[in-house]
Amino acid sequence: MKKLLIVTALLSTLICKSQNNIYEWGEGMTFYKGWIDTTRISLNQIDSIHQYLFDWPMDILEATSIWKIEQMDSVSTSKLDAFFVDRMSLYYSMTVPESAFWDSLVDFRIQELRSMYLAYSEFLKGFNDPEFLLDPSHPECEKYALPLNGNEESLLSAWRSLIDQMKENNGYPGLLESKYQEQLSSPDMLKYARLDLMRYGWWNCRNQYVYYHEDDNRIEEEFEKLFIKVERFDEE
């Protein structure tokens, strides 16, 4: 299962362009150039497959990222809801090559999006009403959900524990502690506590239950089969 931690989101650099019967794309420092038979498949189909089926929908992050306490008072699911409807419509209307692999991949992406949408909905709604975070099907996350629904003392205690836990896996624990102490002395300390527990605590726990479809190598293999020829270029 992919670990999409809200603390970090490492997005691959995808570059693509097309010309006549040639499609070019890139991932990281590797670039590809492929020739297609336009009587079998169109460039638009190739581009749609590459953009929307290669990986989980990373652009969902644009509708769900909450990084500052200033954002907390205006959190809404409206962008997420619109994204879900738009992307689900796209999945259902996509024309893919006639094969069990591509048909099943579309189904997997639909299942994945539904799972992500549910989790992110709970996350965003939790800022306004933390009761949305109390889900008995995710018992491991109660250690964050309960203090987020509790009193000031339990919230601050859970925050302290979370910071100590994060310091164990941080290359600069001193800086993390300094930031914590600064926020602890702020008039907005409860907001900082809630934001950290939501992002680094509850979400990272809840994300373990999100379905992510992982079949990268097979997807790349099947994608290249759609071309007559593919050339690969690796940048030094």
CSV table of C-alpha atoms in Angstrom, one decimal:
chain,number,residue,atom,x,y,z
A,1,MET,CA,0.0,0.0,0.0
A,2,LYS,CA,1.4,3.4,-0.9
A,3,LYS,CA,2.1,5.6,2.1
A,4,LEU,CA,0.7,9.0,1.1
A,5,LEU,CA,1.8,10.9,4.1
A,6,ILE,CA,0.3,14.4,4.4
A,7,VAL,CA,3.7,15.6,5.7
A,8,THR,CA,5.2,14.9,2.4
A,9,ALA,CA,3.8,14.4,-1.0
A,10,LEU,CA,6.6,13.4,-3.5
A,11,LEU,CA,5.0,14.0,-6.9
A,12,SER,CA,6.7,12.5,-10.0
A,13,THR,CA,7.5,15.0,-12.8
A,14,LEU,CA,5.5,14.0,-15.8
A,15,ILE,CA,6.1,15.6,-19.1
A,16,CYS,CA,4.2,14.8,-22.2
A,17,LYS,CA,3.5,16.1,-25.7
A,18,SER,CA,2.3,14.7,-29.0
A,19,GLN,CA,2.9,15.4,-32.7
A,20,ASN,CA,1.2,13.5,-35.5
A,21,ASN,CA,1.7,9.8,-34.7
A,22,ILE,CA,4.4,10.5,-32.1
A,23,TYR,CA,3.9,10.7,-28.3
A,24,GLU,CA,6.5,11.9,-25.9
A,25,TRP,CA,6.5,11.6,-22.1
A,26,GLY,CA,8.9,11.7,-19.2
A,27,GLU,CA,9.1,10.5,-15.7
A,28,GLY,CA,11.9,11.9,-13.5
A,29,MET,CA,15.1,11.9,-15.5
A,30,THR,CA,13.8,9.3,-18.1
A,31,PHE,CA,12.2,10.4,-21.3
A,32,TYR,CA,10.3,8.3,-23.8
A,33,LYS,CA,9.3,8.7,-27.5
A,34,GLY,CA,6.7,6.4,-28.9
A,35,TRP,CA,5.2,5.9,-32.4
A,36,ILE,CA,1.5,4.8,-32.6
A,37,ASP,CA,-0.7,3.3,-35.3
A,38,THR,CA,-3.4,6.0,-35.5
A,39,THR,CA,-5.8,3.5,-37.2
A,40,ARG,CA,-5.8,1.5,-33.9
A,41,ILE,CA,-5.6,4.2,-31.2
A,42,SER,CA,-5.7,8.0,-31.2
A,43,LEU,CA,-3.2,10.4,-29.6
A,44,ASN,CA,-6.0,11.7,-27.4
A,45,GLN,CA,-6.6,8.2,-26.0
A,46,ILE,CA,-2.9,7.7,-25.4
A,47,ASP,CA,-2.7,11.1,-23.6
A,48,SER,CA,-5.8,10.3,-21.4
A,49,ILE,CA,-4.4,7.0,-20.4
A,50,HIS,CA,-1.0,8.5,-19.5
A,51,GLN,CA,-2.6,11.4,-17.6
A,52,TYR,CA,-5.3,9.7,-15.7
A,53,LEU,CA,-4.6,6.0,-15.4
A,54,PHE,CA,-0.8,5.8,-14.8
A,55,ASP,CA,-1.1,6.6,-11.1
A,56,TRP,CA,-3.4,7.7,-8.3
A,57,PRO,CA,-5.0,11.1,-8.9
A,58,MET,CA,-2.3,13.3,-7.3
A,59,ASP,CA,-4.2,16.5,-8.2
A,60,ILE,CA,-6.7,15.7,-5.5
A,61,LEU,CA,-4.1,17.3,-3.2
A,62,GLU,CA,-5.0,20.7,-4.6
A,63,ALA,CA,-8.4,20.3,-3.2
A,64,THR,CA,-7.5,18.9,0.2
A,65,SER,CA,-4.2,20.3,1.5
A,66,ILE,CA,-4.4,22.3,4.8
A,67,TRP,CA,-1.0,23.5,5.9
A,68,LYS,CA,-1.7,26.7,7.8
A,69,ILE,CA,-3.8,27.5,10.8
A,70,GLU,CA,-5.2,30.4,8.8
A,71,GLN,CA,-6.9,27.9,6.6
A,72,MET,CA,-8.7,26.1,9.4
A,73,ASP,CA,-11.6,28.5,9.8
A,74,SER,CA,-12.7,28.2,6.2
A,75,VAL,CA,-12.2,24.5,5.5
A,76,SER,CA,-14.8,23.2,3.0
A,77,THR,CA,-15.3,20.0,1.0
A,78,SER,CA,-16.6,22.0,-2.0
A,79,LYS,CA,-13.4,21.7,-4.1
A,80,LEU,CA,-13.1,18.0,-3.2
A,81,ASP,CA,-16.7,17.3,-4.1
A,82,ALA,CA,-16.3,19.0,-7.4
A,83,PHE,CA,-13.0,17.2,-8.1
A,84,PHE,CA,-14.7,13.8,-7.3
A,85,VAL,CA,-17.6,14.4,-9.6
A,86,ASP,CA,-15.4,15.6,-12.4
A,87,ARG,CA,-12.8,12.8,-12.2
A,88,MET,CA,-15.4,10.1,-11.7
A,89,SER,CA,-17.2,11.4,-14.9
A,90,LEU,CA,-13.9,11.3,-16.7
A,91,TYR,CA,-13.2,7.7,-15.7
A,92,TYR,CA,-16.7,6.5,-16.8
A,93,SER,CA,-16.4,8.3,-20.1
A,94,MET,CA,-12.9,7.2,-21.0
A,95,THR,CA,-12.3,5.1,-24.1
A,96,VAL,CA,-9.5,2.6,-23.5
A,97,PRO,CA,-8.2,-0.2,-25.7
A,98,GLU,CA,-10.3,-3.3,-25.7
A,99,SER,CA,-8.6,-5.5,-23.2
A,100,ALA,CA,-9.2,-6.9,-19.8
A,101,PHE,CA,-6.2,-5.1,-18.4
A,102,TRP,CA,-7.3,-1.6,-19.4
A,103,ASP,CA,-10.9,-2.2,-18.4
A,104,SER,CA,-9.9,-3.4,-15.0
A,105,LEU,CA,-7.4,-0.6,-14.5
A,106,VAL,CA,-10.3,1.9,-15.0
A,107,ASP,CA,-12.3,0.0,-12.4
A,108,PHE,CA,-9.3,0.1,-10.0
A,109,ARG,CA,-8.9,3.8,-10.4
A,110,ILE,CA,-12.6,4.3,-9.7
A,111,GLN,CA,-12.3,2.2,-6.5
A,112,GLU,CA,-9.2,4.1,-5.5
A,113,LEU,CA,-10.9,7.5,-6.0
A,114,ARG,CA,-13.9,6.5,-3.9
A,115,SER,CA,-11.6,5.4,-1.1
A,116,MET,CA,-9.6,8.5,-1.2
A,117,TYR,CA,-12.7,10.7,-1.4
A,118,LEU,CA,-14.2,9.1,1.7
A,119,ALA,CA,-10.9,9.6,3.7
A,120,TYR,CA,-10.4,13.2,2.6
A,121,SER,CA,-14.0,14.0,3.3
A,122,GLU,CA,-13.6,12.9,6.8
A,123,PHE,CA,-10.3,14.8,7.1
A,124,LEU,CA,-11.8,18.1,5.9
A,125,LYS,CA,-15.0,17.8,7.8
A,126,GLY,CA,-13.0,17.0,10.9
A,127,PHE,CA,-11.7,20.5,11.1
A,128,ASN,CA,-15.3,21.8,11.7
A,129,ASP,CA,-16.7,18.8,13.5
A,130,PRO,CA,-14.1,16.4,14.9
A,131,GLU,CA,-16.8,13.7,15.5
A,132,PHE,CA,-16.3,12.8,11.8
A,133,LEU,CA,-12.9,11.5,12.8
A,134,LEU,CA,-14.4,8.9,15.2
A,135,ASP,CA,-14.7,5.8,13.1
A,136,PRO,CA,-14.8,2.4,14.8
A,137,SER,CA,-13.5,0.8,11.6
A,138,HIS,CA,-10.2,2.6,12.1
A,139,PRO,CA,-9.4,1.8,15.8
A,140,GLU,CA,-5.7,2.7,15.4
A,141,CYS,CA,-6.6,6.3,14.7
A,142,GLU,CA,-8.5,6.8,18.0
A,143,LYS,CA,-5.4,7.9,19.8
A,144,TYR,CA,-5.7,11.1,17.6
A,145,ALA,CA,-9.4,11.3,17.2
A,146,LEU,CA,-10.3,11.1,20.9
A,147,PRO,CA,-8.1,14.0,22.0
A,148,LEU,CA,-9.3,16.0,19.0
A,149,ASN,CA,-12.8,15.5,20.5
A,150,GLY,CA,-11.6,16.0,24.0
A,151,ASN,CA,-10.6,18.9,26.3
A,152,GLU,CA,-7.7,21.2,26.1
A,153,GLU,CA,-5.5,19.1,28.4
A,154,SER,CA,-5.9,15.9,26.4
A,155,LEU,CA,-5.3,17.8,23.1
A,156,LEU,CA,-2.1,19.3,24.3
A,157,SER,CA,-0.9,16.0,25.8
A,158,ALA,CA,-1.5,14.2,22.5
A,159,TRP,CA,0.3,17.0,20.7
A,160,ARG,CA,3.3,16.6,22.9
A,161,SER,CA,3.4,12.8,22.4
A,162,LEU,CA,3.1,13.3,18.6
A,163,ILE,CA,6.0,15.7,18.5
A,164,ASP,CA,8.2,13.2,20.5
A,165,GLN,CA,7.2,10.5,18.1
A,166,MET,CA,8.0,12.6,15.1
A,167,LYS,CA,11.4,13.6,16.5
A,168,GLU,CA,12.5,10.0,16.6
A,169,ASN,CA,12.2,9.9,12.7
A,170,ASN,CA,13.4,13.4,12.0
A,171,GLY,CA,16.9,14.3,10.9
A,172,TYR,CA,16.7,17.6,12.8
A,173,PRO,CA,14.8,16.9,16.0
A,174,GLY,CA,16.1,20.1,17.6
A,175,LEU,CA,14.5,22.2,15.0
A,176,LEU,CA,11.2,20.3,15.4
A,177,GLU,CA,11.3,20.9,19.2
A,178,SER,CA,12.1,24.6,18.8
A,179,LYS,CA,9.2,25.0,16.4
A,180,TYR,CA,6.9,23.2,18.9
A,181,GLN,CA,8.0,25.4,21.8
A,182,GLU,CA,7.4,28.5,19.7
A,183,GLN,CA,3.9,27.4,18.8
A,184,LEU,CA,3.2,26.2,22.4
A,185,SER,CA,3.8,29.8,23.6
A,186,SER,CA,1.6,31.3,20.9
A,187,PRO,CA,-2.0,32.5,21.5
A,188,ASP,CA,-2.9,30.1,18.8
A,189,MET,CA,-1.3,27.1,20.4
A,190,LEU,CA,-4.6,25.1,20.4
A,191,LYS,CA,-4.9,25.6,16.6
A,192,TYR,CA,-1.3,24.5,16.1
A,193,ALA,CA,-2.0,21.4,18.2
A,194,ARG,CA,-5.1,20.6,16.3
A,195,LEU,CA,-3.5,21.1,12.9
A,196,ASP,CA,-0.5,18.9,13.8
A,197,LEU,CA,-2.7,16.1,15.2
A,198,MET,CA,-4.9,16.3,12.1
A,199,ARG,CA,-2.1,16.3,9.5
A,200,TYR,CA,0.7,14.2,11.0
A,201,GLY,CA,-1.4,12.1,13.4
A,202,TRP,CA,-4.9,11.3,12.3
A,203,TRP,CA,-4.4,11.6,8.5
A,204,ASN,CA,-1.2,9.5,8.4
A,205,CYS,CA,-3.1,6.8,10.4
A,206,ARG,CA,-6.3,7.1,8.3
A,207,ASN,CA,-4.3,6.9,5.1
A,208,GLN,CA,-3.3,3.3,5.9
A,209,TYR,CA,-6.9,2.3,5.2
A,210,VAL,CA,-7.1,4.1,1.8
A,211,TYR,CA,-7.0,1.8,-1.2
A,212,TYR,CA,-4.2,2.6,-3.6
A,213,HIS,CA,-3.8,0.5,-6.7
A,214,GLU,CA,-0.2,-0.5,-7.2
A,215,ASP,CA,0.8,-2.1,-10.4
A,216,ASP,CA,3.4,0.4,-11.8
A,217,ASN,CA,5.6,-2.0,-13.7
A,218,ARG,CA,2.6,-3.8,-15.4
A,219,ILE,CA,1.0,-0.5,-16.3
A,220,GLU,CA,4.2,0.7,-17.9
A,221,GLU,CA,4.6,-2.5,-19.8
A,222,GLU,CA,1.0,-2.5,-21.1
A,223,PHE,CA,1.3,1.2,-22.0
A,224,GLU,CA,4.4,0.6,-24.2
A,225,LYS,CA,2.6,-2.2,-26.0
A,226,LEU,CA,0.2,0.4,-27.3
A,227,PHE,CA,3.0,1.8,-29.5
A,228,ILE,CA,4.7,0.4,-32.6
A,229,LYS,CA,8.0,1.5,-31.3
A,230,VAL,CA,9.3,3.2,-28.1
A,231,GLU,CA,12.7,4.9,-27.6
A,232,ARG,CA,14.0,5.7,-24.1
A,233,PHE,CA,16.4,8.4,-23.1
A,234,ASP,CA,18.1,8.7,-19.7
A,235,GLU,CA,19.6,12.0,-18.7
A,236,GLU,CA,22.9,11.8,-16.9
